[in-house]
Amino acid sequence: MGKVTLDQLRALRESGKKEMNNRLSEGKTIEIIVGMGTCGIAAGGKLTLNSFLEELSSMDIKNVAIKQTGCMGLCYAEPTVEIRMPGMPNTIYGNVDAETAKKIVHSHIIEKKLVDKHVFNAPAKDIMKE
Amino acid sequence: MHRTLGDFLTDIFQNSVEAGAKNLRVTLIQDEKSFRMEVADDGCGMTAEELVRAQDPFYTDGTKHSKRRVGLGLPFLIQTAEMTGGEFGIESKKGEGTNVKVVLPQGHVDIPPEGDWAVTLSQLFSLPGDFEAVIDRQCFGRSYQVSRKELIEVLGSLEDLEALILLKQFFLSAENEISTGINEGEQNG
């Protein structure tokens, strides 16, 4: 495979956008925020991020924004991931390895059921704003 | 400790973004003898005293977490350079920026695996914030260069899933092209 040029990339993006507009995905967006501080990186946050990308694209879920943030204050439970989506409470998950990321896609995002063993409901006190 | 060279790069790149850098330059060069990684930024920089402290694992400036007593990002990198006979260098000027550089010898048993550069580079470029980053990537004489600004211009955003997948695809093809001809063992460390 040769290198994808910027023009080819632009064409791919535009054809994807047309498809997305046709689908009119209700304008509601799922937000996935992955902790990527030193602790998150050391615990394999990048593998988690990549697993979300692959699983969501294989399930053809498109109305998702994937963001990164620094340490959420739960270093002992990295990689941590926060999921915000309509119809579910904002949830922080801990110890999210690549496999757990797939579970979150299927259970939390598709079936709207929490993945109980990995739920951490609030950031540690030292980063909470007074 | 980070498990791949890509994770080390993520950590120092993240430092630059958090230091308010608007322009980052990443150099990533591999050849028969060494692996060289450099991140230069125009972030807030450090005084000579802060620079010394930043290299101490039992120091943090307390701005991110007021009760923390450790800061491990740079110390991880220094430790890796020391245990593999490599070199580590850091220069910084308050208000002007910081330059972190590490050179590791090829073939040392304690060099971490490279990891997947396409995943690492697409992850770095999609970090949130208004900053420009240019990557200068060279691998055994082949090279490519790309800037974050031009990728944002092409993709419109680096947040939605589809843009992230295309971004990864772009880096995957670029990495494949420069590593053609290198045998698998060397490529994947």
mmCIF file of C-alpha atoms in Angstrom:
data_model
loop_
_atom_site.group_PDB
_atom_site.id
_atom_site.type_symbol
_atom_site.label_atom_id
_atom_site.label_comp_id
_atom_site.label_asym_id
_atom_site.label_seq_id
_atom_site.Cartn_x
_atom_site.Cartn_y
_atom_site.Cartn_z
ATOM 1 C CA MET A 1 0.000 0.000 0.000
ATOM 2 C CA GLY A 2 1.403 3.389 -0.969
ATOM 3 C CA LYS A 3 1.189 6.422 1.233
ATOM 4 C CA VAL A 4 -2.229 8.048 1.326
ATOM 5 C CA THR A 5 -1.757 11.594 0.051
ATOM 6 C CA LEU A 6 -3.504 14.541 1.666
ATOM 7 C CA ASP A 7 -5.747 14.865 -1.391
ATOM 8 C CA GLN A 8 -6.798 11.224 -1.137
ATOM 9 C CA LEU A 9 -7.439 11.745 2.556
ATOM 10 C CA ARG A 10 -9.631 14.743 1.773
ATOM 11 C CA ALA A 11 -11.625 12.703 -0.769
ATOM 12 C CA LEU A 12 -12.134 9.891 1.758
ATOM 13 C CA ARG A 13 -13.313 12.401 4.331
ATOM 14 C CA GLU A 14 -15.792 13.984 1.956
ATOM 15 C CA SER A 15 -17.341 10.725 0.826
ATOM 16 C CA GLY A 16 -17.707 9.743 4.491
ATOM 17 C CA LYS A 17 -19.357 13.060 5.311
ATOM 18 C CA LYS A 18 -21.954 12.632 2.606
ATOM 19 C CA GLU A 19 -22.824 9.237 3.988
ATOM 20 C CA MET A 20 -23.094 10.694 7.464
ATOM 21 C CA ASN A 21 -25.374 13.515 6.313
ATOM 22 C CA ASN A 22 -27.618 10.984 4.601
ATOM 23 C CA ARG A 23 -27.959 9.115 7.827
ATOM 24 C CA LEU A 24 -28.790 12.261 9.870
ATOM 25 C CA SER A 25 -27.703 10.686 13.114
ATOM 26 C CA GLU A 26 -30.258 12.543 15.275
ATOM 27 C CA GLY A 27 -27.610 15.107 16.138
ATOM 28 C CA LYS A 28 -27.011 13.309 19.411
ATOM 29 C CA THR A 29 -23.453 12.498 20.143
ATOM 30 C CA ILE A 30 -21.731 10.019 22.374
ATOM 31 C CA GLU A 31 -18.600 11.354 24.018
ATOM 32 C CA ILE A 32 -15.780 9.082 25.093
ATOM 33 C CA ILE A 33 -12.983 10.671 27.113
ATOM 34 C CA VAL A 34 -9.826 8.669 27.706
ATOM 35 C CA GLY A 35 -7.331 9.618 30.458
ATOM 36 C CA MET A 36 -3.904 10.057 28.937
ATOM 37 C CA GLY A 37 -1.664 11.386 31.707
ATOM 38 C CA THR A 38 1.612 9.653 32.637
ATOM 39 C CA CYS A 39 -0.451 7.119 34.628
ATOM 40 C CA GLY A 40 -2.890 6.474 31.785
ATOM 41 C CA ILE A 41 -0.084 6.077 29.260
ATOM 42 C CA ALA A 42 1.829 3.674 31.532
ATOM 43 C CA ALA A 43 -1.290 1.576 32.076
ATOM 44 C CA GLY A 44 -1.874 1.218 28.336
ATOM 45 C CA GLY A 45 -4.325 4.053 27.674
ATOM 46 C CA LYS A 46 -3.304 4.108 24.047
ATOM 47 C CA LEU A 47 -4.360 0.474 23.575
ATOM 48 C CA THR A 48 -7.698 1.362 25.168
ATOM 49 C CA LEU A 49 -8.152 4.341 22.853
ATOM 50 C CA ASN A 50 -7.324 2.217 19.836
ATOM 51 C CA SER A 51 -9.669 -0.544 20.961
ATOM 52 C CA PHE A 52 -12.558 1.963 21.152
ATOM 53 C CA LEU A 53 -11.728 3.187 17.644
ATOM 54 C CA GLU A 54 -11.685 -0.299 16.212
ATOM 55 C CA GLU A 55 -14.735 -1.631 17.999
ATOM 56 C CA LEU A 56 -16.916 1.406 17.277
ATOM 57 C CA SER A 57 -15.964 1.373 13.642
ATOM 58 C CA SER A 58 -16.589 -2.372 13.342
ATOM 59 C CA MET A 59 -20.032 -1.883 14.919
ATOM 60 C CA ASP A 60 -20.608 1.013 12.509
ATOM 61 C CA ILE A 61 -21.394 3.494 15.277
ATOM 62 C CA LYS A 62 -20.547 6.909 13.870
ATOM 63 C CA ASN A 63 -22.006 9.606 16.085
ATOM 64 C CA VAL A 64 -19.103 9.417 18.526
ATOM 65 C CA ALA A 65 -16.508 11.950 19.593
ATOM 66 C CA ILE A 66 -13.399 10.486 21.170
ATOM 67 C CA LYS A 67 -11.416 12.895 23.287
ATOM 68 C CA GLN A 68 -8.336 12.668 25.428
ATOM 69 C CA THR A 69 -7.615 14.293 28.725
ATOM 70 C CA GLY A 70 -4.827 14.284 31.299
ATOM 71 C CA CYS A 71 -4.900 12.410 34.592
ATOM 72 C CA MET A 72 -8.399 12.236 36.116
ATOM 73 C CA GLY A 73 -7.001 11.598 39.600
ATOM 74 C CA LEU A 74 -7.678 7.863 39.565
ATOM 75 C CA CYS A 75 -4.115 6.741 38.814
ATOM 76 C CA TYR A 76 -4.626 3.444 40.649
ATOM 77 C CA ALA A 77 -7.460 2.539 38.287
ATOM 78 C CA GLU A 78 -5.953 3.567 34.943
ATOM 79 C CA PRO A 79 -6.746 3.397 32.116
ATOM 80 C CA THR A 80 -9.826 5.458 32.959
ATOM 81 C CA VAL A 81 -12.573 6.415 30.549
ATOM 82 C CA GLU A 82 -15.553 8.697 30.908
ATOM 83 C CA ILE A 83 -18.640 8.063 28.774
ATOM 84 C CA ARG A 84 -21.271 10.748 28.257
ATOM 85 C CA MET A 85 -24.294 9.893 26.187
ATOM 86 C CA PRO A 86 -28.010 10.541 26.033
ATOM 87 C CA GLY A 87 -30.032 8.050 28.021
ATOM 88 C CA MET A 88 -27.208 7.054 30.360
ATOM 89 C CA PRO A 89 -25.663 8.786 33.387
ATOM 90 C CA ASN A 90 -22.192 10.254 32.870
ATOM 91 C CA THR A 91 -19.990 7.380 33.921
ATOM 92 C CA ILE A 92 -16.313 7.040 34.744
ATOM 93 C CA TYR A 93 -14.928 3.577 34.173
ATOM 94 C CA GLY A 94 -11.616 2.347 35.618
ATOM 95 C CA ASN A 95 -9.190 -0.440 34.691
ATOM 96 C CA VAL A 96 -10.381 -0.248 31.111
ATOM 97 C CA ASP A 97 -8.062 -2.440 29.071
ATOM 98 C CA ALA A 98 -8.667 -3.179 25.403
ATOM 99 C CA GLU A 99 -11.102 -6.005 26.178
ATOM 100 C CA THR A 100 -13.080 -3.927 28.670
ATOM 101 C CA ALA A 101 -13.300 -1.149 26.091
ATOM 102 C CA LYS A 102 -15.067 -3.586 23.762
ATOM 103 C CA LYS A 103 -17.397 -4.587 26.605
ATOM 104 C CA ILE A 104 -18.231 -0.919 27.203
ATOM 105 C CA VAL A 105 -19.094 -0.445 23.543
ATOM 106 C CA HIS A 106 -21.444 -3.430 23.560
ATOM 107 C CA SER A 107 -22.964 -3.082 26.990
ATOM 108 C CA HIS A 108 -22.951 0.639 27.877
ATOM 109 C CA ILE A 109 -23.187 2.213 24.428
ATOM 110 C CA ILE A 110 -25.291 -0.296 22.507
ATOM 111 C CA GLU A 111 -27.404 -2.011 25.194
ATOM 112 C CA LYS A 112 -27.382 0.913 27.656
ATOM 113 C CA LYS A 113 -26.340 -1.249 30.605
ATOM 114 C CA LEU A 114 -23.515 -0.259 32.962
ATOM 115 C CA VAL A 115 -20.420 -2.461 33.102
ATOM 116 C CA ASP A 116 -20.686 -2.755 36.889
ATOM 117 C CA LYS A 117 -17.229 -4.070 37.788
ATOM 118 C CA HIS A 118 -15.508 -1.076 36.248
ATOM 119 C CA VAL A 119 -17.660 1.816 37.423
ATOM 120 C CA PHE A 120 -15.923 4.625 39.344
ATOM 121 C CA ASN A 121 -18.426 7.347 39.924
ATOM 122 C CA ALA A 122 -16.335 10.408 40.767
ATOM 123 C CA PRO A 123 -12.777 11.698 40.378
ATOM 124 C CA ALA A 124 -10.475 11.611 43.407
ATOM 125 C CA LYS A 125 -10.853 14.528 45.809
ATOM 126 C CA ASP A 126 -7.512 16.155 45.036
ATOM 127 C CA ILE A 127 -8.673 17.212 41.593
ATOM 128 C CA MET A 128 -12.251 18.100 42.456
ATOM 129 C CA LYS A 129 -12.976 21.801 42.311
ATOM 130 C CA GLU A 130 -14.253 23.218 45.588
ATOM 131 C CA MET B 1 7.038 2.588 33.576
ATOM 132 C CA HIS B 2 5.930 3.047 29.978
ATOM 133 C CA ARG B 3 5.960 -0.019 27.832
ATOM 134 C CA THR B 4 6.733 1.316 24.375
ATOM 135 C CA LEU B 5 8.867 4.069 22.850
ATOM 136 C CA GLY B 6 5.627 5.504 21.527
ATOM 137 C CA ASP B 7 4.363 5.859 25.103
ATOM 138 C CA PHE B 8 7.492 7.837 26.062
ATOM 139 C CA LEU B 9 6.872 10.142 23.135
ATOM 140 C CA THR B 10 3.235 10.566 24.167
ATOM 141 C CA ASP B 11 4.299 11.591 27.658
ATOM 142 C CA ILE B 12 6.752 14.308 26.618
ATOM 143 C CA PHE B 13 4.439 15.550 23.889
ATOM 144 C CA GLN B 14 1.609 15.762 26.425
ATOM 145 C CA ASN B 15 3.929 17.777 28.718
ATOM 146 C CA SER B 16 4.443 20.303 25.938
ATOM 147 C CA VAL B 17 0.732 20.626 25.246
ATOM 148 C CA GLU B 18 0.049 21.092 28.961
ATOM 149 C CA ALA B 19 2.807 23.723 29.096
ATOM 150 C CA GLY B 20 0.702 25.797 26.698
ATOM 151 C CA ALA B 21 2.844 25.220 23.614
ATOM 152 C CA LYS B 22 1.413 26.596 20.374
ATOM 153 C CA ASN B 23 4.082 25.092 18.171
ATOM 154 C CA LEU B 24 5.657 21.688 18.612
ATOM 155 C CA ARG B 25 8.234 20.018 16.486
ATOM 156 C CA VAL B 26 8.673 16.273 16.792
ATOM 157 C CA THR B 27 11.670 14.532 15.290
ATOM 158 C CA LEU B 28 11.716 10.770 15.158
ATOM 159 C CA ILE B 29 14.702 9.204 13.456
ATOM 160 C CA GLN B 30 15.748 5.590 13.268
ATOM 161 C CA ASP B 31 18.799 4.170 11.553
ATOM 162 C CA GLU B 32 21.131 1.180 11.941
ATOM 163 C CA LYS B 33 22.811 2.657 14.990
ATOM 164 C CA SER B 34 20.253 4.548 16.967
ATOM 165 C CA PHE B 35 16.775 5.728 17.658
ATOM 166 C CA ARG B 36 16.439 9.492 18.153
ATOM 167 C CA MET B 37 13.405 11.266 19.494
ATOM 168 C CA GLU B 38 13.129 14.999 20.040
ATOM 169 C CA VAL B 39 10.262 17.282 21.023
ATOM 170 C CA ALA B 40 10.818 21.041 20.836
ATOM 171 C CA ASP B 41 8.082 23.398 21.988
ATOM 172 C CA ASP B 42 7.347 27.068 22.588
ATOM 173 C CA GLY B 43 5.481 26.436 25.842
ATOM 174 C CA CYS B 44 5.974 28.188 29.170
ATOM 175 C CA GLY B 45 9.495 26.800 29.662
ATOM 176 C CA MET B 46 11.340 26.424 32.949
ATOM 177 C CA THR B 47 13.945 28.288 34.968
ATOM 178 C CA ALA B 48 17.269 26.548 35.584
ATOM 179 C CA GLU B 49 16.046 25.567 39.030
ATOM 180 C CA GLU B 50 12.716 24.189 37.782
ATOM 181 C CA LEU B 51 14.547 22.274 35.081
ATOM 182 C CA VAL B 52 16.653 20.439 37.659
ATOM 183 C CA ARG B 53 13.594 19.664 39.743
ATOM 184 C CA ALA B 54 11.599 18.384 36.755
ATOM 185 C CA GLN B 55 14.130 15.579 36.430
ATOM 186 C CA ASP B 56 13.565 14.468 40.028
ATOM 187 C CA PRO B 57 10.853 11.781 40.284
ATOM 188 C CA PHE B 58 9.946 12.951 43.788
ATOM 189 C CA TYR B 59 9.043 16.440 42.686
ATOM 190 C CA THR B 60 5.964 17.907 41.109
ATOM 191 C CA ASP B 61 4.976 21.552 40.979
ATOM 192 C CA GLY B 62 1.619 20.692 42.545
ATOM 193 C CA THR B 63 -0.480 22.506 39.974
ATOM 194 C CA LYS B 64 -2.142 19.401 38.568
ATOM 195 C CA HIS B 65 -2.653 17.545 41.854
ATOM 196 C CA SER B 66 -2.072 19.486 45.027
ATOM 197 C CA LYS B 67 -1.400 16.433 47.174
ATOM 198 C CA ARG B 68 0.866 14.531 44.829
ATOM 199 C CA ARG B 69 4.520 14.091 45.646
ATOM 200 C CA VAL B 70 5.746 12.486 42.457
ATOM 201 C CA GLY B 71 6.238 13.536 38.834
ATOM 202 C CA LEU B 72 7.326 10.576 36.734
ATOM 203 C CA GLY B 73 7.142 11.636 33.089
ATOM 204 C CA LEU B 74 10.705 12.829 32.460
ATOM 205 C CA PRO B 75 12.299 10.514 35.050
ATOM 206 C CA PHE B 76 10.951 7.476 33.153
ATOM 207 C CA LEU B 77 12.680 8.701 30.017
ATOM 208 C CA ILE B 78 15.931 9.499 31.839
ATOM 209 C CA GLN B 79 15.942 6.057 33.422
ATOM 210 C CA THR B 80 15.472 4.382 30.036
ATOM 211 C CA ALA B 81 18.315 6.407 28.513
ATOM 212 C CA GLU B 82 20.598 5.552 31.440
ATOM 213 C CA MET B 83 19.910 1.842 31.479
ATOM 214 C CA THR B 84 20.429 1.409 27.751
ATOM 215 C CA GLY B 85 23.595 3.476 27.418
ATOM 216 C CA GLY B 86 21.710 6.188 25.557
ATOM 217 C CA GLU B 87 21.721 9.943 25.934
ATOM 218 C CA PHE B 88 19.144 12.267 27.379
ATOM 219 C CA GLY B 89 19.172 16.031 27.066
ATOM 220 C CA ILE B 90 16.813 18.793 28.042
ATOM 221 C CA GLU B 91 17.066 22.523 27.482
ATOM 222 C CA SER B 92 14.559 25.083 28.593
ATOM 223 C CA LYS B 93 14.138 28.819 28.906
ATOM 224 C CA LYS B 94 11.420 30.371 30.993
ATOM 225 C CA GLY B 95 8.847 31.959 28.720
ATOM 226 C CA GLU B 96 10.438 30.598 25.557
ATOM 227 C CA GLY B 97 10.060 26.843 25.479
ATOM 228 C CA THR B 98 11.614 23.473 26.093
ATOM 229 C CA ASN B 99 13.520 20.970 24.025
ATOM 230 C CA VAL B 100 13.706 17.329 25.114
ATOM 231 C CA LYS B 101 15.917 14.907 23.266
ATOM 232 C CA VAL B 102 16.769 11.256 23.727
ATOM 233 C CA VAL B 103 19.032 9.004 21.696
ATOM 234 C CA LEU B 104 18.939 5.265 22.326
ATOM 235 C CA PRO B 105 21.356 2.744 20.804
ATOM 236 C CA GLN B 106 19.755 0.098 18.558
ATOM 237 C CA GLY B 107 19.866 -3.449 19.788
ATOM 238 C CA HIS B 108 20.255 -2.946 23.546
ATOM 239 C CA VAL B 109 18.250 -5.568 25.402
ATOM 240 C CA ASP B 110 16.520 -2.998 27.615
ATOM 241 C CA ILE B 111 15.199 -0.801 24.795
ATOM 242 C CA PRO B 112 11.409 -0.945 24.965
ATOM 243 C CA PRO B 113 9.523 -2.085 21.862
ATOM 244 C CA GLU B 114 8.511 0.720 19.514
ATOM 245 C CA GLY B 115 4.795 0.121 19.685
ATOM 246 C CA ASP B 116 2.524 1.063 16.832
ATOM 247 C CA TRP B 117 3.657 4.456 15.483
ATOM 248 C CA ALA B 118 0.441 4.968 13.528
ATOM 249 C CA VAL B 119 -1.550 4.633 16.754
ATOM 250 C CA THR B 120 0.863 6.867 18.663
ATOM 251 C CA LEU B 121 1.059 9.628 16.064
ATOM 252 C CA SER B 122 -2.680 9.735 15.431
ATOM 253 C CA GLN B 123 -3.236 9.843 19.195
ATOM 254 C CA LEU B 124 -0.781 12.749 19.596
ATOM 255 C CA PHE B 125 -2.256 14.747 16.748
ATOM 256 C CA SER B 126 -5.768 14.313 18.129
ATOM 257 C CA LEU B 127 -4.955 15.654 21.595
ATOM 258 C CA PRO B 128 -7.343 18.519 22.294
ATOM 259 C CA GLY B 129 -6.156 22.096 22.005
ATOM 260 C CA ASP B 130 -5.240 24.805 19.594
ATOM 261 C CA PHE B 131 -1.650 24.001 18.734
ATOM 262 C CA GLU B 132 0.432 23.242 15.697
ATOM 263 C CA ALA B 133 2.639 20.167 15.617
ATOM 264 C CA VAL B 134 4.992 19.123 12.872
ATOM 265 C CA ILE B 135 6.414 15.648 12.696
ATOM 266 C CA ASP B 136 9.656 14.946 10.952
ATOM 267 C CA ARG B 137 9.865 11.173 10.659
ATOM 268 C CA GLN B 138 12.838 9.321 9.232
ATOM 269 C CA CYS B 139 13.412 5.610 9.098
ATOM 270 C CA PHE B 140 16.540 4.106 7.545
ATOM 271 C CA GLY B 141 16.851 6.960 5.057
ATOM 272 C CA ARG B 142 13.173 7.199 4.088
ATOM 273 C CA SER B 143 11.119 10.016 5.478
ATOM 274 C CA TYR B 144 7.893 11.943 5.611
ATOM 275 C CA GLN B 145 6.775 15.180 7.191
ATOM 276 C CA VAL B 146 3.299 16.316 8.077
ATOM 277 C CA SER B 147 1.762 19.086 10.145
ATOM 278 C CA ARG B 148 -1.296 18.988 12.366
ATOM 279 C CA LYS B 149 -2.626 22.143 10.749
ATOM 280 C CA GLU B 150 -2.741 20.578 7.288
ATOM 281 C CA LEU B 151 -4.424 17.440 8.627
ATOM 282 C CA ILE B 152 -7.063 19.528 10.399
ATOM 283 C CA GLU B 153 -7.574 21.488 7.197
ATOM 284 C CA VAL B 154 -8.135 18.233 5.290
ATOM 285 C CA LEU B 155 -10.226 16.416 7.877
ATOM 286 C CA GLY B 156 -12.102 19.369 9.358
ATOM 287 C CA SER B 157 -11.841 18.065 12.904
ATOM 288 C CA LEU B 158 -9.787 15.496 14.760
ATOM 289 C CA GLU B 159 -12.467 14.429 17.179
ATOM 290 C CA ASP B 160 -15.194 12.448 15.517
ATOM 291 C CA LEU B 161 -14.660 8.755 15.050
ATOM 292 C CA GLU B 162 -14.426 8.853 11.307
ATOM 293 C CA ALA B 163 -11.757 11.557 11.313
ATOM 294 C CA LEU B 164 -9.745 9.572 13.857
ATOM 295 C CA ILE B 165 -9.942 6.431 11.764
ATOM 296 C CA LEU B 166 -8.830 8.312 8.653
ATOM 297 C CA LEU B 167 -6.021 9.937 10.636
ATOM 298 C CA LYS B 168 -4.778 6.536 11.760
ATOM 299 C CA GLN B 169 -5.096 5.206 8.223
ATOM 300 C CA PHE B 170 -2.971 8.111 6.978
ATOM 301 C CA PHE B 171 -0.183 7.455 9.479
ATOM 302 C CA LEU B 172 -0.411 3.710 8.878
ATOM 303 C CA SER B 173 0.172 4.168 5.161
ATOM 304 C CA ALA B 174 2.982 6.661 5.773
ATOM 305 C CA GLU B 175 4.682 4.344 8.265
ATOM 306 C CA ASN B 176 4.275 1.358 5.956
ATOM 307 C CA GLU B 177 5.873 3.258 3.155
ATOM 308 C CA ILE B 178 8.967 4.319 5.064
ATOM 309 C CA SER B 179 9.467 0.907 6.624
ATOM 310 C CA THR B 180 9.212 -1.063 3.374
ATOM 311 C CA GLY B 181 12.275 -3.181 2.941
ATOM 312 C CA ILE B 182 13.120 -3.441 6.614
ATOM 313 C CA ASN B 183 12.614 -6.930 7.901
ATOM 314 C CA GLU B 184 9.741 -7.473 10.344
ATOM 315 C CA GLY B 185 11.973 -8.082 13.360
ATOM 316 C CA GLU B 186 13.617 -4.684 13.120
ATOM 317 C CA GLN B 187 10.376 -2.925 12.354
ATOM 318 C CA ASN B 188 8.512 -4.078 15.395
ATOM 319 C CA GLY B 189 11.410 -4.145 17.834
#
